[in-house]
mmCIF file of C-alpha atoms in Angstrom:
data_model
loop_
_atom_site.group_PDB
_atom_site.id
_atom_site.type_symbol
_atom_site.label_atom_id
_atom_site.label_comp_id
_atom_site.label_asym_id
_atom_site.label_seq_id
_atom_site.Cartn_x
_atom_site.Cartn_y
_atom_site.Cartn_z
ATOM 1 C CA MET A 6 61.397 -2.167 -13.825
ATOM 2 C CA LYS A 7 57.976 -2.666 -12.273
ATOM 3 C CA VAL A 8 54.782 -1.117 -13.603
ATOM 4 C CA VAL A 9 52.033 -0.436 -11.056
ATOM 5 C CA VAL A 10 48.464 -0.416 -12.352
ATOM 6 C CA LEU A 11 45.870 1.141 -10.057
ATOM 7 C CA ALA A 12 42.915 -1.197 -10.502
ATOM 8 C CA GLY A 13 40.916 -0.921 -7.282
ATOM 9 C CA GLY A 14 38.432 1.895 -7.814
ATOM 10 C CA LEU A 15 34.651 1.631 -8.006
ATOM 11 C CA GLY A 16 34.219 3.021 -11.520
ATOM 12 C CA THR A 17 30.884 4.596 -10.625
ATOM 13 C CA ARG A 18 30.600 6.612 -13.848
ATOM 14 C CA LEU A 19 30.526 3.338 -15.777
ATOM 15 C CA ALA A 20 27.955 1.721 -13.515
ATOM 16 C CA GLU A 21 26.295 -0.096 -16.412
ATOM 17 C CA GLU A 22 29.367 -2.346 -16.489
ATOM 18 C CA THR A 23 30.961 -1.996 -13.064
ATOM 19 C CA GLU A 24 28.004 -3.246 -11.046
ATOM 20 C CA ILE A 25 29.139 -6.762 -11.950
ATOM 21 C CA LYS A 26 32.877 -6.351 -12.622
ATOM 22 C CA PRO A 27 35.724 -3.984 -11.744
ATOM 23 C CA LYS A 28 36.345 -1.241 -14.280
ATOM 24 C CA PRO A 29 39.701 -2.660 -15.489
ATOM 25 C CA MET A 30 37.806 -5.819 -16.513
ATOM 26 C CA VAL A 31 35.441 -3.945 -18.844
ATOM 27 C CA GLU A 32 36.184 -5.371 -22.271
ATOM 28 C CA ILE A 33 37.385 -3.760 -25.464
ATOM 29 C CA GLY A 34 37.333 -6.158 -28.381
ATOM 30 C CA GLY A 35 36.821 -9.143 -26.115
ATOM 31 C CA TYR A 36 39.748 -8.361 -23.797
ATOM 32 C CA PRO A 37 39.685 -6.324 -20.564
ATOM 33 C CA ILE A 38 41.073 -2.808 -20.884
ATOM 34 C CA LEU A 39 43.657 -3.903 -18.296
ATOM 35 C CA TRP A 40 45.007 -6.424 -20.816
ATOM 36 C CA HIS A 41 45.351 -3.648 -23.404
ATOM 37 C CA ILE A 42 47.293 -1.495 -20.937
ATOM 38 C CA LEU A 43 49.724 -4.299 -20.133
ATOM 39 C CA LYS A 44 50.210 -4.973 -23.836
ATOM 40 C CA ILE A 45 51.285 -1.343 -24.344
ATOM 41 C CA TYR A 46 54.003 -1.584 -21.696
ATOM 42 C CA ALA A 47 55.092 -5.070 -22.726
ATOM 43 C CA HIS A 48 55.582 -3.888 -26.312
ATOM 44 C CA TYR A 49 58.439 -1.736 -24.995
ATOM 45 C CA GLY A 50 59.941 -4.508 -22.879
ATOM 46 C CA PHE A 51 58.362 -3.743 -19.514
ATOM 47 C CA ASN A 52 56.722 -6.987 -18.468
ATOM 48 C CA GLU A 53 56.633 -7.034 -14.660
ATOM 49 C CA PHE A 54 53.371 -5.667 -13.335
ATOM 50 C CA VAL A 55 52.015 -4.980 -9.869
ATOM 51 C CA ILE A 56 48.225 -4.762 -10.019
ATOM 52 C CA ALA A 57 46.781 -2.852 -7.060
ATOM 53 C CA LEU A 58 43.443 -4.543 -6.403
ATOM 54 C CA GLY A 59 40.399 -3.339 -4.492
ATOM 55 C CA TYR A 60 36.795 -3.428 -5.677
ATOM 56 C CA LYS A 61 35.958 -6.909 -7.037
ATOM 57 C CA GLY A 62 39.642 -7.759 -7.160
ATOM 58 C CA ASP A 63 38.892 -11.490 -7.317
ATOM 59 C CA ALA A 64 37.612 -11.011 -10.865
ATOM 60 C CA ILE A 65 41.010 -9.686 -11.917
ATOM 61 C CA LYS A 66 42.808 -12.555 -10.175
ATOM 62 C CA ARG A 67 40.521 -15.030 -11.889
ATOM 63 C CA PHE A 68 41.144 -13.509 -15.326
ATOM 64 C CA PHE A 69 44.925 -13.754 -15.088
ATOM 65 C CA TYR A 70 44.839 -17.215 -13.562
ATOM 66 C CA ASP A 71 42.618 -18.506 -16.346
ATOM 67 C CA TYR A 72 44.454 -16.546 -19.035
ATOM 68 C CA GLN A 73 47.734 -18.199 -18.127
ATOM 69 C CA SER A 74 46.335 -21.629 -17.334
ATOM 70 C CA LEU A 75 44.155 -22.013 -20.409
ATOM 71 C CA SER A 76 46.570 -20.751 -23.066
ATOM 72 C CA GLY A 77 47.660 -23.339 -25.598
ATOM 73 C CA ASN A 78 46.270 -26.831 -26.089
ATOM 74 C CA ILE A 79 45.236 -28.940 -23.111
ATOM 75 C CA THR A 80 45.180 -32.716 -22.724
ATOM 76 C CA ILE A 81 43.294 -34.171 -19.743
ATOM 77 C CA ASN A 82 43.819 -37.778 -18.697
ATOM 78 C CA PHE A 83 40.661 -38.676 -16.828
ATOM 79 C CA ALA A 84 42.162 -41.957 -15.595
ATOM 80 C CA ASP A 85 44.908 -40.387 -13.501
ATOM 81 C CA GLY A 86 43.751 -36.762 -13.358
ATOM 82 C CA LYS A 87 46.856 -35.392 -15.072
ATOM 83 C CA VAL A 88 46.544 -32.222 -17.113
ATOM 84 C CA GLU A 89 49.105 -31.392 -19.768
ATOM 85 C CA VAL A 90 49.305 -27.999 -21.456
ATOM 86 C CA ARG A 91 51.024 -28.059 -24.846
ATOM 87 C CA ASP A 92 51.904 -25.410 -27.416
ATOM 88 C CA ARG A 93 51.461 -22.685 -24.842
ATOM 89 C CA ASP A 94 51.040 -19.293 -26.458
ATOM 90 C CA CYS A 95 51.073 -16.681 -23.726
ATOM 91 C CA GLU A 96 52.891 -13.480 -22.869
ATOM 92 C CA ASP A 97 56.077 -13.606 -20.801
ATOM 93 C CA TRP A 98 54.576 -11.378 -18.121
ATOM 94 C CA ILE A 99 55.164 -11.443 -14.379
ATOM 95 C CA VAL A 100 51.965 -10.247 -12.732
ATOM 96 C CA HIS A 101 51.724 -9.561 -8.991
ATOM 97 C CA LEU A 102 48.073 -9.350 -7.942
ATOM 98 C CA ILE A 103 48.017 -7.517 -4.617
ATOM 99 C CA ASP A 104 44.968 -6.675 -2.503
ATOM 100 C CA THR A 105 45.362 -3.031 -1.471
ATOM 101 C CA GLY A 106 42.065 -2.547 0.358
ATOM 102 C CA GLN A 107 38.484 -1.869 -0.653
ATOM 103 C CA ASP A 108 38.553 1.754 0.468
ATOM 104 C CA SER A 109 42.175 2.792 -0.100
ATOM 105 C CA MET A 110 42.783 5.974 -2.053
ATOM 106 C CA THR A 111 45.112 6.099 -5.068
ATOM 107 C CA GLY A 112 48.179 6.982 -3.001
ATOM 108 C CA GLY A 113 47.159 4.517 -0.328
ATOM 109 C CA ARG A 114 47.298 1.704 -2.836
ATOM 110 C CA ILE A 115 50.865 2.620 -3.756
ATOM 111 C CA TRP A 116 51.687 2.922 -0.049
ATOM 112 C CA ARG A 117 50.458 -0.653 0.384
ATOM 113 C CA LEU A 118 52.939 -1.713 -2.316
ATOM 114 C CA LYS A 119 55.966 0.027 -0.819
ATOM 115 C CA ASP A 120 57.858 -3.205 -0.162
ATOM 116 C CA PHE A 121 57.675 -3.980 -3.886
ATOM 117 C CA LEU A 122 58.818 -0.525 -4.962
ATOM 118 C CA LYS A 123 61.304 0.830 -2.448
ATOM 119 C CA ASP A 124 64.513 -0.053 -4.293
ATOM 120 C CA GLU A 125 64.186 1.297 -7.840
ATOM 121 C CA THR A 126 62.482 3.637 -10.269
ATOM 122 C CA PHE A 127 58.963 2.460 -11.067
ATOM 123 C CA MET A 128 56.043 3.375 -13.297
ATOM 124 C CA VAL A 129 52.397 3.927 -12.413
ATOM 125 C CA THR A 130 49.269 4.129 -14.521
ATOM 126 C CA TYR A 131 45.530 3.921 -14.053
ATOM 127 C CA GLY A 132 43.503 0.859 -15.037
ATOM 128 C CA ASP A 133 41.136 2.664 -17.389
ATOM 129 C CA GLY A 134 43.137 4.538 -20.019
ATOM 130 C CA VAL A 135 44.876 3.639 -23.278
ATOM 131 C CA CYS A 136 47.441 5.613 -25.226
ATOM 132 C CA ASN A 137 49.929 5.225 -28.078
ATOM 133 C CA ILE A 138 52.719 6.559 -25.895
ATOM 134 C CA ASP A 139 56.356 5.552 -26.404
ATOM 135 C CA VAL A 140 57.140 4.290 -22.901
ATOM 136 C CA VAL A 141 60.881 4.066 -23.594
ATOM 137 C CA GLU A 142 60.930 7.732 -24.591
ATOM 138 C CA LEU A 143 58.915 8.579 -21.467
ATOM 139 C CA LEU A 144 61.504 6.860 -19.270
ATOM 140 C CA ARG A 145 64.369 8.523 -21.133
ATOM 141 C CA PHE A 146 62.713 11.920 -20.592
ATOM 142 C CA HIS A 147 62.273 11.190 -16.880
ATOM 143 C CA ARG A 148 65.901 10.200 -16.383
ATOM 144 C CA SER A 149 67.247 13.148 -18.361
ATOM 145 C CA HIS A 150 65.634 15.616 -15.944
ATOM 146 C CA GLY A 151 66.759 13.997 -12.698
ATOM 147 C CA LYS A 152 63.519 14.734 -10.856
ATOM 148 C CA LEU A 153 61.485 12.523 -8.523
ATOM 149 C CA GLY A 154 58.472 12.280 -10.785
ATOM 150 C CA THR A 155 57.239 12.578 -14.350
ATOM 151 C CA VAL A 156 53.617 12.912 -15.415
ATOM 152 C CA THR A 157 52.389 12.366 -18.959
ATOM 153 C CA ALA A 158 50.472 15.435 -20.073
ATOM 154 C CA VAL A 159 47.798 14.861 -22.718
ATOM 155 C CA HIS A 160 45.120 16.758 -24.570
ATOM 156 C CA PRO A 161 41.781 15.087 -23.814
ATOM 157 C CA PRO A 162 39.459 14.146 -26.671
ATOM 158 C CA ALA A 163 36.910 16.786 -27.548
ATOM 159 C CA ARG A 164 33.496 16.106 -26.097
ATOM 160 C CA PHE A 165 31.852 16.806 -29.446
ATOM 161 C CA GLY A 166 32.911 16.277 -33.049
ATOM 162 C CA GLU A 167 34.648 19.155 -34.817
ATOM 163 C CA LEU A 168 33.099 21.005 -37.749
ATOM 164 C CA LEU A 169 35.678 22.016 -40.371
ATOM 165 C CA ILE A 170 34.830 25.287 -42.155
ATOM 166 C CA ARG A 171 36.736 26.964 -44.992
ATOM 167 C CA GLN A 172 35.493 30.263 -46.447
ATOM 168 C CA ASP A 173 31.996 29.713 -45.073
ATOM 169 C CA LEU A 174 31.782 26.254 -46.645
ATOM 170 C CA THR A 175 31.520 23.131 -44.532
ATOM 171 C CA ALA A 176 34.649 21.228 -45.517
ATOM 172 C CA GLY A 177 34.050 18.179 -43.354
ATOM 173 C CA PHE A 178 33.671 16.687 -39.925
ATOM 174 C CA SER A 179 36.184 15.309 -37.465
ATOM 175 C CA GLU A 180 34.670 12.969 -34.900
ATOM 176 C CA LYS A 181 36.022 13.301 -31.369
ATOM 177 C CA PRO A 182 39.406 14.913 -32.185
ATOM 178 C CA GLN A 183 42.025 15.562 -29.524
ATOM 179 C CA THR A 184 41.601 19.124 -28.264
ATOM 180 C CA HIS A 185 44.396 21.631 -28.623
ATOM 181 C CA GLU A 186 43.702 23.545 -25.431
ATOM 182 C CA GLY A 187 44.877 22.652 -21.970
ATOM 183 C CA TRP A 188 46.861 19.707 -20.671
ATOM 184 C CA ILE A 189 45.637 17.107 -18.207
ATOM 185 C CA ASN A 190 47.228 14.253 -16.279
ATOM 186 C CA GLY A 191 46.974 11.252 -18.580
ATOM 187 C CA GLY A 192 48.535 8.802 -16.150
ATOM 188 C CA PHE A 193 51.619 6.936 -17.460
ATOM 189 C CA LEU A 194 53.730 8.214 -14.590
ATOM 190 C CA VAL A 195 57.341 7.536 -13.602
ATOM 191 C CA PHE A 196 58.576 7.858 -10.014
ATOM 192 C CA GLU A 197 61.713 7.488 -7.984
ATOM 193 C CA PRO A 198 61.266 5.416 -4.803
ATOM 194 C CA GLU A 199 61.713 8.530 -2.631
ATOM 195 C CA ILE A 200 58.092 9.478 -3.358
ATOM 196 C CA LEU A 201 57.019 6.641 -1.074
ATOM 197 C CA ASP A 202 58.011 8.915 1.831
ATOM 198 C CA TYR A 203 55.229 11.284 0.751
ATOM 199 C CA LEU A 204 52.613 8.634 1.481
ATOM 200 C CA THR A 205 51.438 8.058 5.036
ATOM 201 C CA GLY A 206 48.683 5.459 4.783
ATOM 202 C CA GLU A 207 45.566 4.250 3.017
ATOM 203 C CA GLU A 208 44.044 7.739 2.942
ATOM 204 C CA SER A 209 46.916 9.177 0.903
ATOM 205 C CA ILE A 210 45.869 10.571 -2.462
ATOM 206 C CA LEU A 211 48.389 10.238 -5.268
ATOM 207 C CA GLU A 212 47.253 13.356 -7.075
ATOM 208 C CA LEU A 213 47.304 15.547 -3.946
ATOM 209 C CA ASP A 214 49.973 14.097 -1.676
ATOM 210 C CA VAL A 215 52.469 13.237 -4.396
ATOM 211 C CA LEU A 216 51.856 15.086 -7.663
ATOM 212 C CA GLU A 217 50.877 18.448 -6.189
ATOM 213 C CA ARG A 218 53.608 18.304 -3.578
ATOM 214 C CA LEU A 219 56.251 17.347 -6.133
ATOM 215 C CA ALA A 220 55.097 20.217 -8.329
ATOM 216 C CA SER A 221 55.416 22.681 -5.441
ATOM 217 C CA GLU A 222 58.963 21.426 -4.835
ATOM 218 C CA ASN A 223 59.964 21.625 -8.528
ATOM 219 C CA GLN A 224 60.364 17.852 -8.560
ATOM 220 C CA LEU A 225 57.722 16.990 -11.180
ATOM 221 C CA VAL A 226 58.278 17.257 -14.922
ATOM 222 C CA ALA A 227 55.692 16.837 -17.679
ATOM 223 C CA PHE A 228 56.177 14.619 -20.696
ATOM 224 C CA LYS A 229 53.915 16.082 -23.395
ATOM 225 C CA HIS A 230 52.140 13.431 -25.446
ATOM 226 C CA LYS A 231 50.333 15.134 -28.320
ATOM 227 C CA ASP A 232 48.922 12.037 -29.975
ATOM 228 C CA PHE A 233 46.153 9.600 -29.035
ATOM 229 C CA TRP A 234 44.975 9.159 -25.450
ATOM 230 C CA GLN A 235 41.584 8.034 -24.205
ATOM 231 C CA CYS A 236 40.186 7.324 -20.767
ATOM 232 C CA MET A 237 37.234 4.933 -20.498
ATOM 233 C CA ASP A 238 35.045 6.970 -18.173
ATOM 234 C CA THR A 239 31.588 6.342 -19.585
ATOM 235 C CA LEU A 240 29.664 3.750 -21.565
ATOM 236 C CA ARG A 241 30.011 6.011 -24.600
ATOM 237 C CA ASP A 242 33.804 5.945 -24.234
ATOM 238 C CA LYS A 243 33.693 2.172 -23.982
ATOM 239 C CA ARG A 244 31.629 1.857 -27.151
ATOM 240 C CA GLN A 245 33.936 4.169 -29.091
ATOM 241 C CA LEU A 246 37.028 2.224 -28.056
ATOM 242 C CA ASP A 247 35.259 -1.020 -28.901
ATOM 243 C CA ALA A 248 34.328 0.287 -32.356
ATOM 244 C CA ALA A 249 37.904 1.416 -33.048
ATOM 245 C CA TRP A 250 39.196 -2.032 -32.124
ATOM 246 C CA ARG A 251 36.630 -3.818 -34.295
ATOM 247 C CA ASP A 252 37.356 -1.787 -37.424
ATOM 248 C CA GLY A 253 41.128 -2.068 -37.018
ATOM 249 C CA SER A 254 41.750 1.610 -36.294
ATOM 250 C CA ALA A 255 42.716 1.380 -32.605
ATOM 251 C CA PRO A 256 45.620 3.867 -32.253
ATOM 252 C CA TRP A 257 46.822 2.307 -28.993
ATOM 253 C CA LYS A 258 47.397 -1.108 -30.604
ATOM 254 C CA ILE A 259 51.126 -0.620 -31.078
ATOM 255 C CA TRP A 260 51.970 -4.310 -30.695
ATOM 256 C CA LYS A 261 51.781 -6.973 -33.421
#
């Protein structure tokens, strides 16, 4: 089953980083957040990815080309120009890097990929969010309901830390907990190929032309994920994710 990653947006709210690189290439712990997202899916056995490129897409192509080419030990024979890669240590991923237009909307990028996706169930996520979701359970939930689409519903992190009070005494602090009010679209979507008929071109918007329409037709179910989820929207988000990775407390690191 293919996993589509929408990786073509401008990332304007993270302009400190995205002026020189696309948002999915912003690093957490020395690796682009896109790499972290693929590692989550691959942990559950989903290793074929279709990366929908747009803004500074060449940087993403270059990363994967180098990542694959430079893994392992390399011997270069300068006399005959031969290069031998030995002891390769790299993931068994299949990564399709597809240009989907500089100005395409989220649905338009999927529309551009229709030839890749028209024959089977597929997954979609955004290139800027990490989660400790069980993707196998998500797929099982989707199939058990027999609908055209499934969205992962999450509680966003609180904007501020939480003050814990017991009988007027300050009992402690909880930094950036997940809120307990309201659900939002956390990405990590599953679709049947019929949703491609809802898209008409590059101006199609996934959230409006697919998700809202499916909801109005009772064809969209919500998989409630009550544990960790974080979108990297701002430089502060990036620094918090980076800190969690450095101190070994990254909840989304479900692989070994």
